[in-house]
Tab-separated table of C-alpha atoms and ligand atoms in Angstrom:
chain	number	residue	atom	x	y	z
A	1	UNK	CA	0.249	-0.227	0.131
A	2	UNK	CA	1.158	3.363	-0.759
A	3	UNK	CA	2.763	5.315	2.218
A	4	UNK	CA	1.489	9.116	2.604
A	5	UNK	CA	4.179	11.655	1.239
A	6	UNK	CA	5.993	13.425	4.403
A	7	UNK	CA	4.842	17.177	4.269
A	8	UNK	CA	7.082	18.143	7.130
A	9	UNK	CA	9.706	16.203	5.257
A	10	UNK	CA	8.852	17.961	2.054
A	11	UNK	CA	8.805	21.527	3.450
A	12	UNK	CA	12.078	21.029	5.101
A	13	UNK	CA	13.515	20.224	2.010
A	14	UNK	CA	12.070	22.974	-0.329
A	15	UNK	CA	13.119	25.173	2.581
A	16	UNK	CA	16.134	23.657	2.122
A	17	UNK	CA	16.402	24.186	-1.458
A	18	UNK	CA	15.392	28.106	-1.652
A	19	UNK	CA	18.232	28.643	0.474
A	20	UNK	CA	20.417	26.835	-1.659
A	21	UNK	CA	19.407	28.959	-4.762
A	22	UNK	CA	19.749	31.898	-3.081
A	23	UNK	CA	23.696	30.717	-2.086
A	24	UNK	CA	24.352	29.411	-5.276
A	25	UNK	CA	22.487	31.719	-7.627
A	26	UNK	CA	24.354	31.718	-10.785
A	27	UNK	CA	25.225	28.512	-10.687
A	28	UNK	CA	22.734	27.323	-13.897
A	29	UNK	CA	23.334	23.655	-13.439
A	30	UNK	CA	21.365	23.959	-10.203
A	31	UNK	CA	19.159	26.584	-10.497
A	32	UNK	CA	18.037	25.569	-14.299
A	33	UNK	CA	14.809	23.300	-14.437
A	34	UNK	CA	12.960	21.951	-11.535
A	35	UNK	CA	13.325	22.146	-7.626
A	36	UNK	CA	16.857	20.314	-7.262
A	37	UNK	CA	15.515	17.626	-5.557
A	38	UNK	CA	15.265	13.827	-6.713
A	39	UNK	CA	12.447	12.135	-4.347
A	40	UNK	CA	13.056	8.129	-5.481
A	41	UNK	CA	9.820	5.679	-5.723
A	42	UNK	CA	10.225	1.957	-5.119
A	43	UNK	CA	8.146	-1.271	-4.204
A	44	UNK	CA	10.156	-3.331	-1.450
A	45	UNK	CA	9.668	-6.810	-0.274
A	46	UNK	CA	12.376	-7.623	-3.528
A	47	UNK	CA	15.782	-8.623	-1.790
A	48	UNK	CA	18.202	-7.710	-2.349
A	49	UNK	CA	17.251	-4.991	-4.370
A	50	UNK	CA	14.625	-3.237	-2.011
A	51	UNK	CA	13.667	-4.571	1.340
A	52	UNK	CA	12.868	-3.901	4.837
A	53	UNK	CA	15.435	-4.695	7.586
A	54	UNK	CA	14.039	-4.118	10.782
A	55	UNK	CA	11.644	-1.165	9.540
A	56	UNK	CA	14.400	0.226	7.650
A	57	UNK	CA	14.568	0.495	3.666
A	58	UNK	CA	17.820	-1.227	2.479
A	59	UNK	CA	19.442	-2.875	-0.666
A	60	UNK	CA	21.265	-2.460	-3.361
A	61	UNK	CA	19.140	-0.079	-5.446
A	62	UNK	CA	18.531	2.010	-2.555
A	63	UNK	CA	22.828	2.261	-1.673
A	64	UNK	CA	23.312	3.057	-5.369
A	65	UNK	CA	20.607	5.765	-5.969
A	66	UNK	CA	22.512	7.569	-3.042
A	67	UNK	CA	25.803	7.201	-4.486
A	68	UNK	CA	24.535	7.883	-7.618
A	69	UNK	CA	22.556	11.052	-7.108
A	70	UNK	CA	25.393	12.269	-4.860
A	71	UNK	CA	27.408	12.506	-8.222
A	72	UNK	CA	24.552	14.969	-9.410
A	73	UNK	CA	23.505	18.288	-8.313
A	74	UNK	CA	20.323	17.236	-6.967
A	75	UNK	CA	19.314	16.663	-3.654
A	76	UNK	CA	17.938	13.064	-2.626
A	77	UNK	CA	14.337	13.263	-1.397
A	78	UNK	CA	13.136	10.945	0.692
A	79	UNK	CA	12.055	7.329	-0.366
A	80	UNK	CA	8.345	6.743	-1.290
A	81	UNK	CA	7.012	3.216	-1.537
A	82	UNK	CA	4.537	1.866	-3.594
A	83	UNK	CA	3.400	-2.064	-4.844
A	84	UNK	CA	5.370	-2.336	-7.588
A	85	UNK	CA	2.326	-2.092	-10.485
A	86	UNK	CA	1.358	1.755	-8.849
A	87	UNK	CA	4.867	2.992	-9.724
A	88	UNK	CA	4.714	4.681	-13.379
A	89	UNK	CA	1.622	6.063	-12.310
A	90	UNK	CA	3.135	7.598	-8.805
A	91	UNK	CA	5.985	8.685	-11.182
A	92	UNK	CA	3.486	10.600	-13.644
A	93	UNK	CA	1.524	11.840	-11.002
A	94	UNK	CA	4.637	13.701	-9.593
A	95	UNK	CA	4.130	11.821	-6.636
A	96	UNK	CA	7.825	10.598	-7.043
A	97	UNK	CA	10.656	12.141	-9.606
A	98	UNK	CA	12.262	8.406	-9.888
A	99	UNK	CA	11.413	4.879	-10.209
A	100	UNK	CA	14.243	2.591	-8.477
A	101	UNK	CA	12.673	-0.813	-8.135
A	102	UNK	CA	14.800	-3.320	-10.220
A	103	UNK	CA	12.293	-2.067	-13.042
A	104	UNK	CA	12.846	-4.104	-16.427
A	105	UNK	CA	13.626	-1.484	-19.531
A	106	UNK	CA	10.568	-2.846	-21.631
A	107	UNK	CA	9.067	-1.121	-24.808
A	108	UNK	CA	5.443	-1.272	-23.310
A	109	UNK	CA	7.253	0.964	-20.435
A	110	UNK	CA	8.977	3.129	-22.996
A	111	UNK	CA	6.015	4.511	-24.265
A	112	UNK	CA	5.012	6.598	-21.136
A	113	UNK	CA	8.391	6.877	-18.922
A	114	UNK	CA	11.552	6.929	-19.859
A	115	UNK	CA	14.698	5.056	-18.485
A	116	UNK	CA	18.112	5.757	-17.319
A	117	UNK	CA	20.876	3.837	-19.194
A	118	UNK	CA	20.701	0.134	-17.868
A	119	UNK	CA	22.562	-0.442	-14.505
A	120	UNK	CA	22.072	-4.844	-14.084
A	121	UNK	CA	20.989	-7.687	-15.970
A	122	UNK	CA	18.744	-10.484	-14.863
A	123	UNK	CA	17.029	-13.357	-16.562
A	124	UNK	CA	13.704	-15.148	-14.756
A	125	UNK	CA	13.624	-17.930	-12.676
A	126	UNK	CA	11.225	-20.899	-11.679
A	127	UNK	CA	10.860	-21.434	-7.671
A	128	UNK	CA	9.481	-24.520	-5.925
A	129	UNK	CA	9.259	-26.089	-2.758
A	130	UNK	CA	12.484	-27.584	-1.798
A	131	UNK	CA	10.479	-30.691	-0.562
A	132	UNK	CA	11.282	-32.443	-4.048
A	133	UNK	CA	7.710	-33.290	-5.193
A	134	UNK	CA	7.740	-30.806	-7.875
A	135	UNK	CA	10.770	-30.034	-9.700
A	136	UNK	CA	9.891	-28.674	-13.205
A	137	UNK	CA	12.737	-28.120	-15.660
A	138	UNK	CA	11.038	-25.779	-18.253
A	139	UNK	CA	8.026	-23.510	-18.424
A	140	UNK	CA	6.128	-26.458	-20.180
A	141	UNK	CA	6.047	-27.907	-17.060
A	142	UNK	CA	4.208	-25.700	-15.407
A	143	UNK	CA	1.102	-27.087	-17.042
A	144	UNK	CA	-1.570	-27.929	-14.914
A	145	UNK	CA	0.256	-26.424	-11.580
A	146	UNK	CA	-0.846	-23.047	-9.933
A	147	UNK	CA	1.606	-20.400	-10.100
A	148	UNK	CA	2.125	-17.251	-9.025
A	149	UNK	CA	4.189	-13.750	-9.661
A	150	UNK	CA	3.684	-10.028	-8.433
A	151	UNK	CA	1.192	-8.088	-10.291
A	152	UNK	CA	2.721	-6.001	-12.893
A	153	UNK	CA	6.134	-7.308	-13.200
A	154	UNK	CA	7.784	-8.924	-16.204
A	155	UNK	CA	7.324	-12.618	-14.318
A	156	UNK	CA	3.682	-12.259	-14.346
A	157	UNK	CA	4.357	-11.052	-18.536
A	158	UNK	CA	6.410	-14.535	-18.674
A	159	UNK	CA	3.302	-16.445	-17.468
A	160	UNK	CA	0.713	-14.738	-19.225
A	161	UNK	CA	2.729	-14.711	-22.672
A	162	UNK	CA	4.674	-17.942	-22.715
A	163	UNK	CA	1.757	-20.250	-20.645
A	164	UNK	CA	-1.519	-18.806	-20.829
A	165	UNK	CA	-1.417	-17.066	-24.255
A	166	UNK	CA	0.349	-20.388	-25.652
A	167	UNK	CA	-3.133	-22.195	-24.089
A	168	UNK	CA	-0.645	-24.156	-21.896
A	169	UNK	CA	-1.779	-23.045	-18.421
A	170	UNK	CA	-5.781	-22.044	-17.431
A	171	UNK	CA	-5.932	-18.797	-16.619
A	172	UNK	CA	-7.769	-19.893	-13.116
A	173	UNK	CA	-4.030	-21.283	-12.535
A	174	UNK	CA	-2.453	-17.993	-12.402
A	175	UNK	CA	-2.203	-16.097	-9.421
A	176	UNK	CA	-1.019	-12.680	-9.123
A	177	UNK	CA	-0.088	-10.729	-6.161
A	178	UNK	CA	0.785	-7.321	-4.630
A	179	UNK	CA	4.228	-8.655	-3.719
A	180	UNK	CA	6.783	-11.646	-4.524
A	181	UNK	CA	6.911	-12.319	-0.414
A	182	UNK	CA	3.083	-13.119	-0.226
A	183	UNK	CA	3.621	-15.188	-3.673
A	184	UNK	CA	6.706	-17.064	-1.913
A	185	UNK	CA	4.777	-17.642	1.047
A	186	UNK	CA	1.462	-19.016	-0.576
A	187	UNK	CA	4.412	-21.244	-2.590
A	188	UNK	CA	5.544	-22.565	1.212
A	189	UNK	CA	2.367	-22.991	2.273
A	190	UNK	CA	1.122	-25.210	-0.770
A	191	UNK	CA	-1.266	-22.829	-2.419
A	192	UNK	CA	0.713	-22.445	-5.324
A	193	UNK	CA	3.319	-24.610	-6.698
A	194	UNK	CA	5.779	-22.287	-8.391
A	195	UNK	CA	6.630	-18.782	-8.390
A	196	UNK	CA	8.260	-16.810	-11.548
A	197	UNK	CA	10.075	-14.094	-10.229
A	198	UNK	CA	13.635	-12.320	-11.259
A	199	UNK	CA	16.615	-14.710	-10.682
A	200	UNK	CA	18.730	-12.750	-8.004
A	201	UNK	CA	15.515	-12.289	-6.100
A	202	UNK	CA	14.767	-16.026	-6.667
A	203	UNK	CA	18.283	-17.299	-5.571
A	204	UNK	CA	17.913	-14.781	-2.219
A	205	UNK	CA	14.581	-16.667	-1.371
A	206	UNK	CA	16.125	-20.020	-1.641
A	207	UNK	CA	18.862	-18.646	0.834
A	208	UNK	CA	16.620	-17.661	3.167
A	209	UNK	CA	13.694	-19.825	2.886
A	210	UNK	CA	12.777	-23.895	2.045
A	211	UNK	CA	12.441	-23.206	-1.434
A	212	UNK	CA	14.526	-23.745	-4.341
A	213	UNK	CA	15.320	-22.253	-7.992
A	214	UNK	CA	13.992	-25.161	-10.270
A	215	UNK	CA	15.395	-23.726	-13.616
A	216	UNK	CA	16.330	-20.073	-15.162
A	217	UNK	CA	14.141	-19.005	-18.323
A	218	UNK	CA	16.288	-16.368	-20.096
A	219	UNK	CA	14.721	-13.457	-20.965
A	220	UNK	CA	18.061	-11.047	-20.865
A	221	UNK	CA	16.061	-8.060	-18.961
A	222	UNK	CA	17.802	-4.874	-18.143
A	223	UNK	CA	17.293	-2.594	-15.306
A	224	UNK	CA	16.899	0.927	-15.748
A	225	UNK	CA	15.904	4.028	-13.368
A	226	UNK	CA	12.364	5.125	-14.446
A	227	UNK	CA	11.964	8.986	-14.935
A	228	UNK	CA	9.062	11.456	-16.806
A	229	UNK	CA	9.854	11.604	-20.388
A	230	UNK	CA	9.351	15.278	-20.212
A	231	UNK	CA	12.269	15.220	-17.566
A	232	UNK	CA	15.503	15.230	-19.377
A	233	UNK	CA	17.768	16.770	-16.520
A	234	UNK	CA	17.304	14.796	-14.156
A	235	UNK	CA	17.498	11.260	-16.684
A	236	UNK	CA	20.720	12.930	-17.746
A	237	UNK	CA	21.759	13.870	-14.391
A	238	UNK	CA	21.178	10.780	-13.340
A	239	UNK	CA	23.171	8.876	-16.387
A	240	UNK	CA	26.023	10.848	-15.652
A	241	UNK	CA	26.038	10.254	-11.939
A	242	UNK	CA	25.925	6.404	-13.098
A	243	UNK	CA	28.975	6.681	-15.210
A	244	UNK	CA	30.544	8.284	-12.260
A	245	UNK	CA	29.935	5.526	-9.613
A	246	UNK	CA	30.818	2.811	-12.478
A	247	UNK	CA	34.214	5.026	-13.151
A	248	UNK	CA	35.066	5.227	-9.452
A	249	UNK	CA	34.237	1.988	-8.336
A	250	UNK	CA	31.619	2.225	-6.099
A	251	UNK	CA	29.216	0.451	-8.293
A	252	UNK	CA	31.404	-2.501	-8.126
A	253	UNK	CA	31.851	-2.008	-4.388
A	254	UNK	CA	27.821	-2.080	-3.970
A	255	UNK	CA	27.768	-5.348	-6.168
A	256	UNK	CA	29.964	-7.080	-4.140
A	257	UNK	CA	28.321	-6.425	-0.875
A	258	UNK	CA	24.892	-6.955	-2.266
A	259	UNK	CA	25.439	-10.004	-4.151
A	260	UNK	CA	27.971	-12.141	-2.432
A	261	UNK	CA	26.852	-15.475	-3.597
B	1	LIG	N1	12.109	-6.899	-13.095
B	1	LIG	C1	10.868	-7.101	-12.994
B	1	LIG	C2	9.726	-5.981	-13.915
B	1	LIG	O1	10.225	-5.253	-13.970
B	1	LIG	C3	10.319	-7.381	-11.537
B	1	LIG	C4	10.480	-6.412	-10.792
B	1	LIG	C5	10.231	-5.962	-9.421
B	1	LIG	N2	10.716	-4.920	-8.774
B	1	LIG	C6	9.943	-4.891	-6.906
B	1	LIG	N3	10.879	-3.999	-6.463
B	1	LIG	N4	9.009	-5.390	-6.959
B	1	LIG	O2	8.584	-6.045	-13.968
């Protein structure tokens, strides 16, 4: 569920921004265009990219955005959280300025928003219970089994385009969840038999719960940060920041920190 925007924080940041503008008047890179803030939005429950650890929002995307925005003239606003399938709407309605949610760059999404340069590559994985009773080795093996994915994701697209539309899976066998943690809980409970999820996240669930990666389905996805289509300033600033953290070693440090396996 969407968290409400903190007006106190916003007021504080804009007061700060006003002061900064006066102090830096004449510095065109910060006075031109927007407010000088990038308020990022994400969808937690997608470890190790974004999740809650004792209430605190943490993960690779969280650290990466902080490092990238620090390389720009923008201030980082307070993180806002949504269900994954509400992020694009949150962006286009100005609730956030940037999506950082392990979001795959797709043609369909590219019609509504702009993406930064790619920052991570991934495939899909199919995870099942560890007990070994059901161990599919291809998508076709999912026929006749209840399967799940998070609403609005590319995992869901794989189920729809490769199984349901191909007549290999009954629509009633597809269960869509607000987030992947709920899907995996249903898998553990035996309510569904498989979950289709991005491979790095499937591997993390397998580390922490009695589930296992049955097989990987290659999609060659690339994650990008999302921006409004009229917001070239932030898009370009973040692309430059991304290049800077790749060049100075921070990107690799964060990768090693969050993807130890
Ligand atoms: N990469 C997939 C997609 O773009 C899944 C992303 C889910 N992200 C999340 N934070 N829950 O659809």
